[in-house]
mmCIF file of C-alpha atoms and ligand atoms in Angstrom:
data_model
loop_
_atom_site.group_PDB
_atom_site.id
_atom_site.type_symbol
_atom_site.label_atom_id
_atom_site.label_comp_id
_atom_site.label_asym_id
_atom_site.label_seq_id
_atom_site.Cartn_x
_atom_site.Cartn_y
_atom_site.Cartn_z
ATOM 1 C CA MET A 1153 62.606 35.786 19.897
ATOM 2 C CA GLU A 1154 63.423 32.882 17.738
ATOM 3 C CA THR A 1155 61.073 32.732 14.210
ATOM 4 C CA SER A 1156 59.125 29.679 15.456
ATOM 5 C CA LYS A 1157 58.363 31.366 18.725
ATOM 6 C CA VAL A 1158 57.177 33.507 16.961
ATOM 7 C CA VAL A 1159 55.015 31.873 14.954
ATOM 8 C CA THR A 1160 52.920 29.947 17.750
ATOM 9 C CA ARG A 1161 53.019 33.045 19.532
ATOM 10 C CA ALA A 1162 51.325 34.672 16.715
ATOM 11 C CA GLU A 1163 48.809 31.955 15.903
ATOM 12 C CA GLU A 1164 47.407 31.015 19.501
ATOM 13 C CA PHE A 1165 46.743 35.289 19.746
ATOM 14 C CA LEU A 1166 44.928 36.009 16.404
ATOM 15 C CA ARG A 1167 42.856 33.173 17.256
ATOM 16 C CA THR A 1168 42.482 34.269 20.518
ATOM 17 C CA ALA A 1169 41.644 37.241 19.525
ATOM 18 C CA TYR A 1170 39.345 36.760 15.886
ATOM 19 C CA HIS A 1171 37.264 34.377 18.296
ATOM 20 C CA GLU A 1172 36.633 37.132 20.873
ATOM 21 C CA LEU A 1173 36.018 39.534 18.495
ATOM 22 C CA GLY A 1174 33.512 37.178 16.809
ATOM 23 C CA ILE A 1175 35.075 37.447 12.976
ATOM 24 C CA MET A 1176 36.928 34.134 13.169
ATOM 25 C CA ASP A 1177 36.174 33.544 9.417
ATOM 26 C CA GLN A 1178 38.650 35.887 8.766
ATOM 27 C CA PHE A 1179 41.344 33.672 10.695
ATOM 28 C CA PRO A 1180 42.593 31.749 7.798
ATOM 29 C CA SER A 1181 43.244 34.279 4.956
ATOM 30 C CA ARG A 1182 44.520 36.573 7.631
ATOM 31 C CA TRP A 1183 46.933 33.875 8.889
ATOM 32 C CA ASP A 1184 48.414 32.739 5.094
ATOM 33 C CA THR A 1185 49.389 37.170 5.486
ATOM 34 C CA VAL A 1186 50.810 37.227 8.224
ATOM 35 C CA LYS A 1187 52.072 33.720 8.840
ATOM 36 C CA GLN A 1188 54.530 35.069 5.886
ATOM 37 C CA GLU A 1189 55.670 38.015 6.827
ATOM 38 C CA ILE A 1190 56.908 36.110 9.890
ATOM 39 C CA VAL A 1191 59.731 34.118 7.602
ATOM 40 C CA ASP A 1192 59.515 36.897 6.055
ATOM 41 C CA THR A 1193 60.943 38.550 8.671
ATOM 42 C CA GLY A 1194 60.859 37.283 11.742
ATOM 43 C CA THR A 1195 57.649 39.564 13.035
ATOM 44 C CA TRP A 1196 55.098 41.311 12.082
ATOM 45 C CA THR A 1197 53.189 44.411 11.685
ATOM 46 C CA GLN A 1198 49.355 44.126 13.525
ATOM 47 C CA THR A 1199 45.991 45.449 12.771
ATOM 48 C CA THR A 1200 44.571 48.739 14.738
ATOM 49 C CA GLU A 1201 41.859 46.373 15.824
ATOM 50 C CA GLU A 1202 44.491 43.754 16.508
ATOM 51 C CA VAL A 1203 46.662 45.906 18.534
ATOM 52 C CA SER A 1204 43.709 46.996 20.432
ATOM 53 C CA HIS A 1205 42.637 44.237 21.332
ATOM 54 C CA GLY A 1206 45.750 42.634 22.231
ATOM 55 C CA ALA A 1207 46.478 45.832 24.780
ATOM 56 C CA ARG A 1208 43.223 45.092 26.204
ATOM 57 C CA MET A 1209 44.217 41.585 27.087
ATOM 58 C CA ALA A 1210 47.405 42.373 28.163
ATOM 59 C CA TRP A 1211 45.646 44.761 30.536
ATOM 60 C CA ARG A 1212 43.431 42.315 30.815
ATOM 61 C CA ASN A 1213 46.046 39.611 31.623
ATOM 62 C CA SER A 1214 48.261 41.911 34.400
ATOM 63 C CA ASN A 1215 48.146 39.648 37.326
ATOM 64 C CA ARG A 1216 49.076 42.152 39.581
ATOM 65 C CA CYS A 1217 46.111 45.403 39.146
ATOM 66 C CA ILE A 1218 43.208 45.107 40.586
ATOM 67 C CA GLY A 1219 41.027 47.369 38.751
ATOM 68 C CA ARG A 1220 40.838 44.658 35.888
ATOM 69 C CA LEU A 1221 37.282 44.722 35.847
ATOM 70 C CA PHE A 1222 37.343 47.712 33.599
ATOM 71 C CA TRP A 1223 40.159 46.461 30.477
ATOM 72 C CA LYS A 1224 37.592 46.796 27.457
ATOM 73 C CA SER A 1225 37.319 50.402 27.788
ATOM 74 C CA LEU A 1226 41.219 50.919 27.970
ATOM 75 C CA LYS A 1227 41.421 53.490 24.932
ATOM 76 C CA VAL A 1228 44.387 52.601 22.499
ATOM 77 C CA VAL A 1229 46.115 55.491 20.590
ATOM 78 C CA ASP A 1230 47.847 53.474 17.872
ATOM 79 C CA ALA A 1231 51.135 56.047 17.177
ATOM 80 C CA ARG A 1232 53.249 53.471 15.481
ATOM 81 C CA HIS A 1233 54.034 56.037 12.944
ATOM 82 C CA VAL A 1234 56.128 58.554 15.536
ATOM 83 C CA GLN A 1235 59.545 58.340 13.466
ATOM 84 C CA ASN A 1236 61.615 59.906 16.815
ATOM 85 C CA ALA A 1237 61.339 60.913 20.974
ATOM 86 C CA ASN A 1238 60.263 64.782 19.767
ATOM 87 C CA ASP A 1239 56.898 63.728 17.757
ATOM 88 C CA ALA A 1240 56.403 60.976 20.556
ATOM 89 C CA PHE A 1241 56.585 63.744 23.168
ATOM 90 C CA ASP A 1242 53.730 65.454 21.620
ATOM 91 C CA PHE A 1243 51.422 62.412 21.808
ATOM 92 C CA LEU A 1244 52.849 61.656 25.665
ATOM 93 C CA ASP A 1245 51.332 66.153 26.012
ATOM 94 C CA ASN A 1246 47.809 64.273 24.477
ATOM 95 C CA HIS A 1247 47.592 61.474 26.398
ATOM 96 C CA LEU A 1248 47.843 63.202 29.932
ATOM 97 C CA HIS A 1249 45.139 65.464 28.425
ATOM 98 C CA TYR A 1250 43.366 63.038 26.618
ATOM 99 C CA ALA A 1251 43.196 60.521 30.235
ATOM 100 C CA PHE A 1252 43.087 62.998 32.927
ATOM 101 C CA ASN A 1253 39.731 64.888 31.169
ATOM 102 C CA SER A 1254 39.785 67.318 33.445
ATOM 103 C CA GLY A 1255 39.708 64.814 36.095
ATOM 104 C CA GLU A 1256 37.019 62.175 34.932
ATOM 105 C CA ILE A 1257 40.054 59.969 34.196
ATOM 106 C CA ARG A 1258 39.879 57.991 31.058
ATOM 107 C CA SER A 1259 42.449 54.665 30.582
ATOM 108 C CA VAL A 1260 44.454 54.925 27.977
ATOM 109 C CA ILE A 1261 47.062 53.393 26.093
ATOM 110 C CA THR A 1262 49.440 55.032 23.608
ATOM 111 C CA ILE A 1263 50.968 52.498 21.560
ATOM 112 C CA PHE A 1264 54.827 53.664 19.578
ATOM 113 C CA LYS A 1265 56.527 51.244 17.505
ATOM 114 C CA GLN A 1266 57.602 47.906 17.760
ATOM 115 C CA LYS A 1267 60.606 46.458 19.018
ATOM 116 C CA LEU A 1268 62.557 45.156 15.086
ATOM 117 C CA PRO A 1269 64.303 41.654 15.432
ATOM 118 C CA GLY A 1270 67.925 42.259 15.064
ATOM 119 C CA GLN A 1271 67.434 45.616 16.791
ATOM 120 C CA ASP A 1272 68.991 45.980 20.777
ATOM 121 C CA ASN A 1273 65.879 47.544 21.326
ATOM 122 C CA GLY A 1274 62.894 49.303 21.094
ATOM 123 C CA PRO A 1275 61.528 52.572 21.546
ATOM 124 C CA ARG A 1276 61.948 53.413 25.271
ATOM 125 C CA ILE A 1277 60.430 55.911 28.383
ATOM 126 C CA TRP A 1278 63.214 55.801 30.792
ATOM 127 C CA ASN A 1279 60.829 57.114 33.077
ATOM 128 C CA ASN A 1280 59.157 54.791 35.382
ATOM 129 C CA GLN A 1281 55.951 56.848 35.100
ATOM 130 C CA LEU A 1282 54.814 60.187 32.796
ATOM 131 C CA LEU A 1283 54.397 61.940 36.290
ATOM 132 C CA SER A 1284 56.730 61.597 38.958
ATOM 133 C CA PHE A 1285 58.082 63.464 41.970
ATOM 134 C CA ALA A 1286 62.087 64.055 41.638
ATOM 135 C CA GLY A 1287 64.211 62.288 44.991
ATOM 136 C CA GLN A 1288 67.941 63.758 46.218
ATOM 137 C CA THR A 1289 70.037 63.462 48.281
ATOM 138 C CA LYS A 1290 71.371 66.401 50.591
ATOM 139 C CA GLU A 1291 74.293 67.835 51.869
ATOM 140 C CA ASP A 1292 73.347 66.631 55.199
ATOM 141 C CA GLY A 1293 72.948 62.921 54.191
ATOM 142 C CA SER A 1294 68.838 63.550 54.347
ATOM 143 C CA ILE A 1295 67.690 62.911 51.320
ATOM 144 C CA LEU A 1296 64.596 65.544 50.046
ATOM 145 C CA GLY A 1297 61.794 64.304 48.053
ATOM 146 C CA ASP A 1298 60.752 60.441 46.665
ATOM 147 C CA PRO A 1299 64.295 58.058 47.288
ATOM 148 C CA LEU A 1300 62.852 56.402 44.722
ATOM 149 C CA ARG A 1301 63.465 58.319 41.841
ATOM 150 C CA LEU A 1302 67.544 59.361 43.574
ATOM 151 C CA HIS A 1303 68.788 57.462 40.279
ATOM 152 C CA GLU A 1304 66.488 59.848 37.592
ATOM 153 C CA THR A 1305 67.115 62.737 39.277
ATOM 154 C CA LYS A 1306 71.057 62.229 39.369
ATOM 155 C CA TRP A 1307 70.892 61.459 36.591
ATOM 156 C CA PHE A 1308 69.081 64.429 35.126
ATOM 157 C CA THR A 1309 71.269 67.117 37.470
ATOM 158 C CA ALA A 1310 74.307 65.709 35.793
ATOM 159 C CA ARG A 1311 72.381 66.842 32.650
ATOM 160 C CA GLY A 1312 72.023 70.819 33.834
ATOM 161 C CA TRP A 1313 68.749 69.575 35.151
ATOM 162 C CA HIS A 1314 67.489 72.612 37.660
ATOM 163 C CA PHE A 1315 64.998 71.788 39.909
ATOM 164 C CA GLN A 1316 63.165 74.039 42.487
ATOM 165 C CA GLY A 1317 64.019 72.263 45.396
ATOM 166 C CA THR A 1318 60.848 71.550 46.544
ATOM 167 C CA ALA A 1319 59.826 67.440 48.330
ATOM 168 C CA PHE A 1320 57.637 67.301 45.707
ATOM 169 C CA ASP A 1321 59.095 68.710 41.920
ATOM 170 C CA LEU A 1322 58.201 66.778 39.303
ATOM 171 C CA LEU A 1323 60.845 64.667 37.195
ATOM 172 C CA PRO A 1324 61.157 65.627 33.062
ATOM 173 C CA VAL A 1325 61.184 63.385 31.036
ATOM 174 C CA ALA A 1326 63.645 61.125 28.818
ATOM 175 C CA MET A 1327 62.798 59.420 25.594
ATOM 176 C CA GLN A 1328 65.013 57.384 22.688
ATOM 177 C CA TRP A 1329 64.279 55.705 19.371
ATOM 178 C CA PRO A 1330 66.489 53.353 18.275
ATOM 179 C CA ASP A 1331 69.529 54.703 17.297
ATOM 180 C CA GLN A 1332 69.275 58.284 18.031
ATOM 181 C CA GLU A 1333 69.871 60.578 21.064
ATOM 182 C CA VAL A 1334 68.112 60.830 23.804
ATOM 183 C CA CYS A 1335 65.766 63.604 24.411
ATOM 184 C CA VAL A 1336 64.852 65.302 27.644
ATOM 185 C CA ARG A 1337 61.436 67.704 28.602
ATOM 186 C CA GLN A 1338 59.085 68.381 30.593
ATOM 187 C CA LEU A 1339 55.829 67.634 29.800
ATOM 188 C CA SER A 1340 52.467 69.612 29.558
ATOM 189 C CA LEU A 1341 50.948 69.978 33.169
ATOM 190 C CA PRO A 1342 46.810 69.225 32.198
ATOM 191 C CA GLU A 1343 44.958 71.847 35.060
ATOM 192 C CA LYS A 1344 43.858 70.841 38.881
ATOM 193 C CA MET A 1345 47.074 67.403 38.360
ATOM 194 C CA ILE A 1346 48.768 68.540 41.462
ATOM 195 C CA VAL A 1347 45.729 67.450 45.003
ATOM 196 C CA PRO A 1348 47.147 69.134 47.676
ATOM 197 C CA LEU A 1349 46.496 66.467 50.697
ATOM 198 C CA GLU A 1350 44.286 67.852 53.297
ATOM 199 C CA HIS A 1351 42.162 66.492 56.188
ATOM 200 C CA PRO A 1352 38.405 66.058 57.125
ATOM 201 C CA ASP A 1353 38.632 66.581 60.165
ATOM 202 C CA HIS A 1354 42.173 67.226 61.161
ATOM 203 C CA PRO A 1355 42.647 70.742 59.517
ATOM 204 C CA TRP A 1356 46.636 70.827 61.259
ATOM 205 C CA PHE A 1357 46.628 68.121 58.038
ATOM 206 C CA SER A 1358 47.417 70.614 55.442
ATOM 207 C CA ALA A 1359 50.321 71.913 57.367
ATOM 208 C CA LEU A 1360 52.395 69.559 56.565
ATOM 209 C CA GLY A 1361 52.122 70.567 53.163
ATOM 210 C CA LEU A 1362 51.588 66.913 51.192
ATOM 211 C CA GLN A 1363 50.892 66.588 47.718
ATOM 212 C CA TRP A 1364 50.535 64.231 45.135
ATOM 213 C CA TYR A 1365 49.478 64.398 41.558
ATOM 214 C CA GLY A 1366 46.517 62.670 40.086
ATOM 215 C CA LEU A 1367 47.169 60.764 37.187
ATOM 216 C CA PRO A 1368 49.860 57.268 37.509
ATOM 217 C CA VAL A 1369 51.054 57.112 33.805
ATOM 218 C CA ILE A 1370 52.945 53.340 33.773
ATOM 219 C CA SER A 1371 55.907 54.182 30.917
ATOM 220 C CA ASP A 1372 59.044 52.473 31.062
ATOM 221 C CA MET A 1373 56.862 48.502 30.416
ATOM 222 C CA SER A 1374 56.893 46.383 27.334
ATOM 223 C CA LEU A 1375 54.046 45.373 26.042
ATOM 224 C CA GLU A 1376 54.130 42.010 24.335
ATOM 225 C CA ILE A 1377 51.666 40.631 22.079
ATOM 226 C CA GLY A 1378 51.571 37.642 19.560
ATOM 227 C CA GLY A 1379 55.352 37.799 19.469
ATOM 228 C CA VAL A 1380 56.085 41.193 19.407
ATOM 229 C CA LYS A 1381 56.679 43.963 21.884
ATOM 230 C CA TYR A 1382 55.557 47.420 21.993
ATOM 231 C CA THR A 1383 59.287 47.997 24.760
ATOM 232 C CA ALA A 1384 56.941 51.513 24.702
ATOM 233 C CA ALA A 1385 53.210 51.568 25.255
ATOM 234 C CA PRO A 1386 52.789 54.159 28.429
ATOM 235 C CA PHE A 1387 49.498 53.674 30.038
ATOM 236 C CA ASN A 1388 47.404 55.064 32.864
ATOM 237 C CA GLY A 1389 44.105 54.054 35.035
ATOM 238 C CA TRP A 1390 42.677 55.597 37.778
ATOM 239 C CA TYR A 1391 44.521 55.434 41.862
ATOM 240 C CA MET A 1392 43.651 53.566 44.003
ATOM 241 C CA GLY A 1393 43.840 55.393 47.536
ATOM 242 C CA THR A 1394 46.326 53.360 49.207
ATOM 243 C CA GLU A 1395 48.873 53.511 46.251
ATOM 244 C CA ILE A 1396 48.958 56.290 47.466
ATOM 245 C CA GLY A 1397 47.933 56.918 51.562
ATOM 246 C CA SER A 1398 49.706 53.021 52.477
ATOM 247 C CA ARG A 1399 52.585 53.054 49.723
ATOM 248 C CA ASN A 1400 54.234 56.432 48.550
ATOM 249 C CA LEU A 1401 53.766 58.302 51.754
ATOM 250 C CA CYS A 1402 54.017 56.024 54.105
ATOM 251 C CA ASP A 1403 56.077 53.340 53.395
ATOM 252 C CA ALA A 1404 59.295 53.854 55.006
ATOM 253 C CA HIS A 1405 61.348 54.200 52.377
ATOM 254 C CA ARG A 1406 59.278 56.351 50.400
ATOM 255 C CA TYR A 1407 58.354 59.286 52.014
ATOM 256 C CA ASP A 1408 57.911 58.053 55.421
ATOM 257 C CA ILE A 1409 55.018 60.930 56.983
ATOM 258 C CA MET A 1410 54.574 57.997 59.583
ATOM 259 C CA PRO A 1411 56.256 59.431 62.594
ATOM 260 C CA ARG A 1412 54.842 63.237 61.515
ATOM 261 C CA VAL A 1413 51.977 62.037 61.055
ATOM 262 C CA ALA A 1414 51.816 60.793 64.657
ATOM 263 C CA GLN A 1415 53.657 63.639 66.145
ATOM 264 C CA ALA A 1416 50.966 65.067 64.988
ATOM 265 C CA MET A 1417 48.083 63.480 66.114
ATOM 266 C CA GLY A 1418 49.234 63.020 69.551
ATOM 267 C CA LEU A 1419 50.157 59.151 69.441
ATOM 268 C CA ASP A 1420 51.957 57.453 71.627
ATOM 269 C CA THR A 1421 54.857 55.840 69.291
ATOM 270 C CA SER A 1422 57.448 54.832 71.884
ATOM 271 C CA SER A 1423 55.391 51.714 71.065
ATOM 272 C CA ASN A 1424 54.286 49.112 69.081
ATOM 273 C CA TRP A 1425 51.359 48.145 71.182
ATOM 274 C CA SER A 1426 49.737 51.967 71.302
ATOM 275 C CA LEU A 1427 49.069 50.961 67.024
ATOM 276 C CA TRP A 1428 50.259 54.435 66.359
ATOM 277 C CA LYS A 1429 50.895 52.676 62.927
ATOM 278 C CA ASP A 1430 47.632 51.482 62.225
ATOM 279 C CA ARG A 1431 46.374 54.298 63.267
ATOM 280 C CA VAL A 1432 48.164 56.650 60.807
ATOM 281 C CA LEU A 1433 47.501 55.214 57.922
ATOM 282 C CA VAL A 1434 44.194 55.125 58.367
ATOM 283 C CA GLU A 1435 43.516 59.469 58.271
ATOM 284 C CA VAL A 1436 46.726 59.149 55.780
ATOM 285 C CA ASN A 1437 44.358 57.472 53.473
ATOM 286 C CA ARG A 1438 41.308 59.584 54.418
ATOM 287 C CA ALA A 1439 43.333 62.602 54.163
ATOM 288 C CA VAL A 1440 44.072 61.713 50.236
ATOM 289 C CA LEU A 1441 40.292 60.072 49.170
ATOM 290 C CA PHE A 1442 39.521 63.253 50.729
ATOM 291 C CA SER A 1443 41.155 65.846 48.833
ATOM 292 C CA PHE A 1444 40.889 63.621 45.320
ATOM 293 C CA HIS A 1445 37.274 63.613 45.715
ATOM 294 C CA LYS A 1446 37.319 68.167 46.613
ATOM 295 C CA GLN A 1447 39.649 68.477 43.347
ATOM 296 C CA GLY A 1448 36.666 66.475 41.691
ATOM 297 C CA ILE A 1449 40.012 63.731 40.839
ATOM 298 C CA LYS A 1450 38.672 60.205 40.220
ATOM 299 C CA ILE A 1451 40.148 57.547 42.923
ATOM 300 C CA SER A 1452 39.152 54.152 44.011
ATOM 301 C CA ASN A 1453 39.087 53.278 48.046
ATOM 302 C CA HIS A 1454 39.842 49.897 48.530
ATOM 303 C CA HIS A 1455 36.621 48.445 49.251
ATOM 304 C CA ASP A 1456 35.381 49.186 46.387
ATOM 305 C CA SER A 1457 38.219 47.580 44.177
ATOM 306 C CA ALA A 1458 38.846 45.066 46.352
ATOM 307 C CA MET A 1459 34.435 43.772 45.061
ATOM 308 C CA GLN A 1460 35.464 45.190 41.310
ATOM 309 C CA PHE A 1461 38.176 42.693 41.365
ATOM 310 C CA LEU A 1462 34.912 39.855 42.172
ATOM 311 C CA HIS A 1463 32.699 40.985 40.315
ATOM 312 C CA PHE A 1464 36.075 40.971 37.438
ATOM 313 C CA GLU A 1465 36.503 36.801 38.303
ATOM 314 C CA ASP A 1466 32.791 36.829 37.598
ATOM 315 C CA THR A 1467 32.416 37.840 34.616
ATOM 316 C CA GLU A 1468 35.677 36.104 33.371
ATOM 317 C CA THR A 1469 34.189 32.950 34.365
ATOM 318 C CA SER A 1470 31.228 33.132 32.785
ATOM 319 C CA LYS A 1471 32.893 33.858 30.102
ATOM 320 C CA GLY A 1472 35.033 30.331 30.169
ATOM 321 C CA ARG A 1473 37.935 32.383 31.118
ATOM 322 C CA SER A 1474 39.218 31.387 34.794
ATOM 323 C CA ILE A 1475 41.353 34.357 35.556
ATOM 324 C CA THR A 1476 44.942 34.987 37.297
ATOM 325 C CA ALA A 1477 46.300 37.008 40.100
ATOM 326 C CA ASP A 1478 48.858 37.350 42.138
ATOM 327 C CA TRP A 1479 47.241 37.379 45.967
ATOM 328 C CA SER A 1480 50.415 39.361 47.503
ATOM 329 C CA TRP A 1481 49.898 42.012 44.966
ATOM 330 C CA ILE A 1482 45.976 41.973 45.261
ATOM 331 C CA VAL A 1483 44.534 42.473 48.564
ATOM 332 C CA PRO A 1484 45.013 46.313 49.583
ATOM 333 C CA PRO A 1485 48.556 47.211 51.405
ATOM 334 C CA LEU A 1486 44.935 48.283 54.102
ATOM 335 C CA SER A 1487 42.640 46.708 56.246
ATOM 336 C CA GLY A 1488 43.820 42.866 54.283
ATOM 337 C CA SER A 1489 41.561 41.051 56.105
ATOM 338 C CA ALA A 1490 38.411 43.326 56.080
ATOM 339 C CA THR A 1491 38.721 42.782 51.634
ATOM 340 C CA ALA A 1492 36.697 39.857 49.986
ATOM 341 C CA VAL A 1493 39.894 39.097 47.929
ATOM 342 C CA PHE A 1494 42.256 38.795 51.154
ATOM 343 C CA HIS A 1495 40.216 35.278 51.826
ATOM 344 C CA LYS A 1496 40.765 33.774 48.096
ATOM 345 C CA SER A 1497 43.560 32.178 46.201
ATOM 346 C CA TYR A 1498 44.931 32.826 42.881
ATOM 347 C CA ASP A 1499 46.401 31.009 40.222
ATOM 348 C CA ASN A 1500 49.577 33.596 39.542
ATOM 349 C CA THR A 1501 50.652 32.047 35.474
ATOM 350 C CA VAL A 1502 51.436 34.466 32.715
ATOM 351 C CA LEU A 1503 49.289 34.598 30.250
ATOM 352 C CA ASP A 1504 50.046 36.359 27.082
ATOM 353 C CA PRO A 1505 49.525 39.303 25.714
ATOM 354 C CA ASN A 1506 50.860 40.937 29.036
ATOM 355 C CA PHE A 1507 53.123 43.944 30.014
ATOM 356 C CA PHE A 1508 56.177 42.893 30.995
ATOM 357 C CA TYR A 1509 59.826 44.906 33.522
ATOM 358 C CA GLN A 1510 62.634 46.263 31.453
ATOM 359 C CA GLU A 1511 65.541 47.392 32.362
ATOM 360 C CA SER A 1512 65.807 50.671 33.184
ATOM 361 C CA PRO A 1513 68.178 52.481 30.873
ATOM 362 C CA PHE A 1514 68.841 55.656 32.868
ATOM 363 C CA PRO A 1515 73.458 53.985 33.347
ATOM 364 C CA SER A 1516 73.289 54.395 37.153
ATOM 365 C CA GLN A 1517 70.890 51.215 37.175
ATOM 366 C CA ARG A 1518 72.314 49.225 34.643
ATOM 367 C CA LYS A 1519 73.079 45.725 35.711
ATOM 368 C CA ASN A 1520 73.108 43.657 32.297
ATOM 369 C CA LYS A 1521 76.633 42.195 31.618
ATOM 370 C CA THR A 1522 77.483 43.916 28.650
ATOM 371 C CA GLY A 1523 77.961 47.302 30.341
ATOM 372 C CA CYS A 1524 75.375 48.928 27.934
ATOM 373 C CA PRO A 1525 72.893 49.873 28.679
ATOM 374 C CA PHE A 1526 70.641 49.597 25.942
ATOM 375 C CA HIS A 1527 71.623 46.398 25.167
ATOM 376 C CA GLN A 1528 68.410 43.518 25.955
ATOM 377 C CA SER A 1529 68.766 39.528 25.967
HETATM 378 N N1 LIG B 496 51.543 52.278 42.130
HETATM 379 C C1 LIG B 496 51.838 53.769 41.401
HETATM 380 C C2 LIG B 496 52.258 54.281 41.590
HETATM 381 O O1 LIG B 496 51.379 54.828 43.610
HETATM 382 C C3 LIG B 496 51.196 53.769 39.983
HETATM 383 C C4 LIG B 496 50.411 51.913 39.413
HETATM 384 C C5 LIG B 496 49.411 52.528 38.709
HETATM 385 N N2 LIG B 496 48.361 52.299 39.715
HETATM 386 C C6 LIG B 496 46.736 52.752 38.428
HETATM 387 N N3 LIG B 496 46.176 52.179 40.128
HETATM 388 N N4 LIG B 496 46.511 52.285 37.498
HETATM 389 O O2 LIG B 496 52.125 55.472 41.670
#
């Protein structure tokens, strides 16, 4: 990023943050220092207070997230002093345990060091999430596990990683520090983290052998605050049931369980007129919510989440801020029009600070022009 752009973004962020934090009296002298550091080095070092508020603002500005009412409660772990992937793994283990909290999930972000000017990339966690299930193509061409993870799984397998061969084998995590070798490790799993799925009314459901993990930790996005990029900053919330019940399990390009469930329910799948898919979706979603509750793991349902989102809109408006959102992501993938967000429209402008997608470093997915898996434009 050009220095002039960093200066503009830094100033805008600092003004807003200091205003929101009620410490505007400290702004002038702080800005003098920061401006000089940017002129000297091309970037700047944020205080823990700045990076913490910046991370909370980034969540508040995440247009695709329905759970933003709770942005202020984000716990920030400042891990910017970590110098290698090996030490960083300990922070990831701690993140899982602290955030999972025996099922009383806390929203947490762990922030590793920023990308420096002149570096191709900062530190990276290669996986999309800290926890995810492997996906492998079997000899007969069918897929075992999560088809979304075929690329990652292939890479781990090629490096000699051995998977048990169930449909729910956890992937290890690959992590890389600038100018160092990529490191691979299996994170230590908190107790109760894996949820076997059962249905409150249909005893046969558990025989499908389905399960999911309790904590979604996005680990491949870049956190950008005032012209600074944190390329490794894993963060988590808790699940909304439809993410698992409608998408991960029922999408045809994911676990694709709808036909099997329909058969067990005795539905007529030969015609769309039976609405068999709609009926299956409802029951799978009930199973997810029921099983998480039974195991004592925090989860939300899409009706409550939509109401909380409206509340978020109100609190933001009352603070003089207008909210931005991506309607197609906010409307839940079940009974959309039965939730209030369906009947509204939103401005999808991307504000700073925010979280951004980055190119996957897994070699089989590289698409950039240079052919270098670590190159970032
Ligand atoms: N949709 C993703 C998944 O199913 C998780 C995204 C983050 N979700 C959340 N509730 N914070 O794994």
